CSV table of C-alpha atoms in Angstrom, one decimal:
chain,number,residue,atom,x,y,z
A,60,UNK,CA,-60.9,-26.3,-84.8
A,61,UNK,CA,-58.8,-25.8,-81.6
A,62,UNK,CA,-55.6,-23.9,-81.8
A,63,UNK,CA,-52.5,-23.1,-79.9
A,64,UNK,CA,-51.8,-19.8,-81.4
A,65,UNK,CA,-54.1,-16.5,-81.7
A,66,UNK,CA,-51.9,-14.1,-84.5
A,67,UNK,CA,-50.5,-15.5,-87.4
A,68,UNK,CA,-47.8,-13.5,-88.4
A,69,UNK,CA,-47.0,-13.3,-92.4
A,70,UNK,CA,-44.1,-11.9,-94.2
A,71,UNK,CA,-42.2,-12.5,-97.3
A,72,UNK,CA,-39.6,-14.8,-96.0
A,73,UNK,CA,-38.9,-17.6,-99.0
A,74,UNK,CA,-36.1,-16.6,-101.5
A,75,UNK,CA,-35.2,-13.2,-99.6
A,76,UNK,CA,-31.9,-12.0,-99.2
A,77,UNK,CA,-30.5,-12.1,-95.5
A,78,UNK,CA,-31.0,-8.9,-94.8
A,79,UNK,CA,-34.6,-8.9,-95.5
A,80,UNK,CA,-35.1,-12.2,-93.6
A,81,UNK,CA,-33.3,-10.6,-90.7
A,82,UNK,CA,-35.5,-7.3,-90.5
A,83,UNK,CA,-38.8,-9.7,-90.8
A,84,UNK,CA,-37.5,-11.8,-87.8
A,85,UNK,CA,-36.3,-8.7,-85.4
A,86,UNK,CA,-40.1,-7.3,-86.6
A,87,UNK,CA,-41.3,-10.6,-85.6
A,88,UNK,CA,-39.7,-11.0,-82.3
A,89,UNK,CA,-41.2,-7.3,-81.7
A,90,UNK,CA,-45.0,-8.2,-82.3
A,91,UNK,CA,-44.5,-11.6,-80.2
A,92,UNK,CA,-43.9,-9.0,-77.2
A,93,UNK,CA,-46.4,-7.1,-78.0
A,94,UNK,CA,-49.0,-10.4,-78.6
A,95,UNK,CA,-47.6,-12.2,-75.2
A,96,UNK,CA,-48.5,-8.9,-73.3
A,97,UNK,CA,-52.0,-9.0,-74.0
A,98,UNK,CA,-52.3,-12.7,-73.2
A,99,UNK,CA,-51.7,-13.8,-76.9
A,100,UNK,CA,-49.9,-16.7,-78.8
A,101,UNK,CA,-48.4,-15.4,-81.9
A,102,UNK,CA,-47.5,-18.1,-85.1
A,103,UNK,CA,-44.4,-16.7,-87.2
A,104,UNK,CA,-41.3,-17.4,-89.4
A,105,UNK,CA,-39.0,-19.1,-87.0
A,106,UNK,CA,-41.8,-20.8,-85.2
A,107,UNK,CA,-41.9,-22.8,-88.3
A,108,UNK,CA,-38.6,-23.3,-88.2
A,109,UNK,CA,-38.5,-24.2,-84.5
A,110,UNK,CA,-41.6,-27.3,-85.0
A,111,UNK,CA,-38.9,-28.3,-87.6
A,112,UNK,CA,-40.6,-26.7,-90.9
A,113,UNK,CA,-43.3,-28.5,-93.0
A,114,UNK,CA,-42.2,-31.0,-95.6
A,115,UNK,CA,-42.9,-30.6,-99.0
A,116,UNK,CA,-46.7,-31.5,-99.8
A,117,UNK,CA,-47.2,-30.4,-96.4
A,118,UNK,CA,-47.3,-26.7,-96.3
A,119,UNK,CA,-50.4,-25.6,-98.0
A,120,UNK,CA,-52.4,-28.2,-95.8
A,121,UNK,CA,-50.6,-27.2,-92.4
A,122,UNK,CA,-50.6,-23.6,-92.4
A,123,UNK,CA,-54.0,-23.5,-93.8
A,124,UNK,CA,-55.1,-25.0,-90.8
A,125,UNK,CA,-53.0,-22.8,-88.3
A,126,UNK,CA,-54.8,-19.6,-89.9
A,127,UNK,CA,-58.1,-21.0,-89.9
A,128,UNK,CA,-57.3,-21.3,-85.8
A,129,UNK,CA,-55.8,-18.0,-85.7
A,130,UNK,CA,-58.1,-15.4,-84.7
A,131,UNK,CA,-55.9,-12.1,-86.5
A,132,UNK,CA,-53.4,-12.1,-88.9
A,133,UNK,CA,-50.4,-9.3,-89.2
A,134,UNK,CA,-50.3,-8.9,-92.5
A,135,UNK,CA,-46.2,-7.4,-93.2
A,136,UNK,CA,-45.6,-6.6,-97.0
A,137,UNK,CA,-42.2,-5.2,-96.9
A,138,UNK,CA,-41.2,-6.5,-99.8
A,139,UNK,CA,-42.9,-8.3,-102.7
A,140,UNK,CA,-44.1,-11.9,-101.7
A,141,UNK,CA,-46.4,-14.2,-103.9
A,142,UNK,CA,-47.4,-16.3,-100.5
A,143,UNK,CA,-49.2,-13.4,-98.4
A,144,UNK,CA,-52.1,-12.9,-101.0
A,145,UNK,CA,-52.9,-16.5,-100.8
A,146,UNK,CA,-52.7,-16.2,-96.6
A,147,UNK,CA,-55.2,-14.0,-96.8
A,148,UNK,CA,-57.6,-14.7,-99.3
A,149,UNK,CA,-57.7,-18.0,-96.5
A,150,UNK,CA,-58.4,-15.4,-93.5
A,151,UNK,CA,-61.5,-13.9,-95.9
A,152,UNK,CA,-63.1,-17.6,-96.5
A,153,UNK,CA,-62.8,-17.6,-92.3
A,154,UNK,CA,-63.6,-14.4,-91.5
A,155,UNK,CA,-60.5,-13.5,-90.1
A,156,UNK,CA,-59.5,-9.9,-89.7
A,157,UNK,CA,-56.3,-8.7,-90.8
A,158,UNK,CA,-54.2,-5.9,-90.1
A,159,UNK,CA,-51.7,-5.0,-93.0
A,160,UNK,CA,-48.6,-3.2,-92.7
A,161,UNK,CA,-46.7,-1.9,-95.7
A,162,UNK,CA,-43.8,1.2,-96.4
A,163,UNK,CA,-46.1,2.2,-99.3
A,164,UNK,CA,-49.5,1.0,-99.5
A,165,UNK,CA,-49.3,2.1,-103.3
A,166,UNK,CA,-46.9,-0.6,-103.8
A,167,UNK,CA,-49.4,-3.3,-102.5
A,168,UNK,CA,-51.6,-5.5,-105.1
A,169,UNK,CA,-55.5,-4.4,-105.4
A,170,UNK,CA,-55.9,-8.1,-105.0
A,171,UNK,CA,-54.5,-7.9,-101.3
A,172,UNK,CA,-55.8,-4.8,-100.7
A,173,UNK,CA,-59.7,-5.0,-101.5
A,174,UNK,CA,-59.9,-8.2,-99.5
A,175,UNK,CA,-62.9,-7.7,-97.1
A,176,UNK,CA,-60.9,-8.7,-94.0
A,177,UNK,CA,-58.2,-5.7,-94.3
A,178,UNK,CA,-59.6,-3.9,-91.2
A,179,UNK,CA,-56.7,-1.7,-90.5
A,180,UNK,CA,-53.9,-0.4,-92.7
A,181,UNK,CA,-50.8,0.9,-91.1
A,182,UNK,CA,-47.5,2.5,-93.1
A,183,UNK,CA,-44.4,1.0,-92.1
A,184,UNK,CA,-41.6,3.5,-90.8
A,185,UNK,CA,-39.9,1.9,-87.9
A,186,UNK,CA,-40.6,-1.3,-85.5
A,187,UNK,CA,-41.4,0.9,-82.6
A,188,UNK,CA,-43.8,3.0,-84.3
A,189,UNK,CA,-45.6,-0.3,-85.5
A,190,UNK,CA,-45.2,-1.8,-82.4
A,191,UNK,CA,-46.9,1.3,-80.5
A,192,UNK,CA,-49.8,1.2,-83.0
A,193,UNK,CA,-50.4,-2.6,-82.9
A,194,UNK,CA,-50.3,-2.8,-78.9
A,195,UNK,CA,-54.2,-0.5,-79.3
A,196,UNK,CA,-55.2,-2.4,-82.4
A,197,UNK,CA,-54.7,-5.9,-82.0
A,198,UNK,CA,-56.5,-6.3,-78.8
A,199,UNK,CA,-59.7,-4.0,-80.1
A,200,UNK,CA,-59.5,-6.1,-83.4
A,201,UNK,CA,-59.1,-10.2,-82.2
A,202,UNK,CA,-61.6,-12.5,-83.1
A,203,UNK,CA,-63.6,-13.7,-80.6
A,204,UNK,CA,-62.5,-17.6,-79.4
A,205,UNK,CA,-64.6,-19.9,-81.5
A,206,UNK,CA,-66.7,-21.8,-79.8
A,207,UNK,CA,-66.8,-26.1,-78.9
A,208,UNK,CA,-68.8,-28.3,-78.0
A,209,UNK,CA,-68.9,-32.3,-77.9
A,210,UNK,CA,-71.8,-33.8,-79.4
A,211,UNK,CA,-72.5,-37.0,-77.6
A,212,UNK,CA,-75.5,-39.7,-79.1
């Protein structure tokens, strides 16, 4: 499956006050800096928003198959969220690494943690200090682009 974005940004963002939804965007706006640098097209929060959200009966199926296109996810727990355990057990079934930030990786489910995709954990203690981390892991940790090809008979 062709794609338009490479990083699939997740954070808890349904049912979460303002303040919280505020920190995940600035964090958000951050990583799409540091994705754009490197020649990447990152999927988050208010580019949902911006294609005019999903509609209800919609959402499993359509960001299901922006993650299987996706080639990393950022993985931000930084706040309890039922949603990012299920984005990621779909980036395990693809084979899609993941990078998982968290302020305490204590506080973060087994479930999430033991997935097999988890190749880096990082402790959350400001956006810069994220930031500076992710502009050395995300490029030594993308996917490769999947490969097309047209079958003609």
């Amino acid at each position: 499956m062709e794609t338009k974005y490479d990083v699939y940004f997740s954070c808890a963002m349904t049912n979460q006050p303002q303040e919280i939804r505020n920190q995940n965007l600035a964090f958000s706006r951050s990583l799409r800096k540091v994705c754009k640098n490197v020649g990447l097209k990152l999927f988050c929060p208010e580019e949902k928003e911006r294609l005019g959200g999903f509609s209800e009966g919609q959402i499993y199926s359509a960001e299901k198959e922006i993650i299987k296109g996706c080639r990393l996810m950022v993985l931000f727990l930084n706040r309890p969220s039922c949603g990012a355990g299920g984005e990621a057990v779909i980036c395990d079934y693809e084979s899609i690494p993941i990078i998982l930030i968290s302020r305490d990786l204590l506080a973060v489910s087994k479930f999430v943690l033991e997935n097999p995709q988890i190749k880096e954990m990082v402790t959350f203690t400001s956006i810069e200090q994220v930031m500076d981390e992710l502009r050395e892991k995300i490029p030594a940790l993308i996917r490769p682009p999947l490969a097309t090809f047209t079958v003609v008979l």
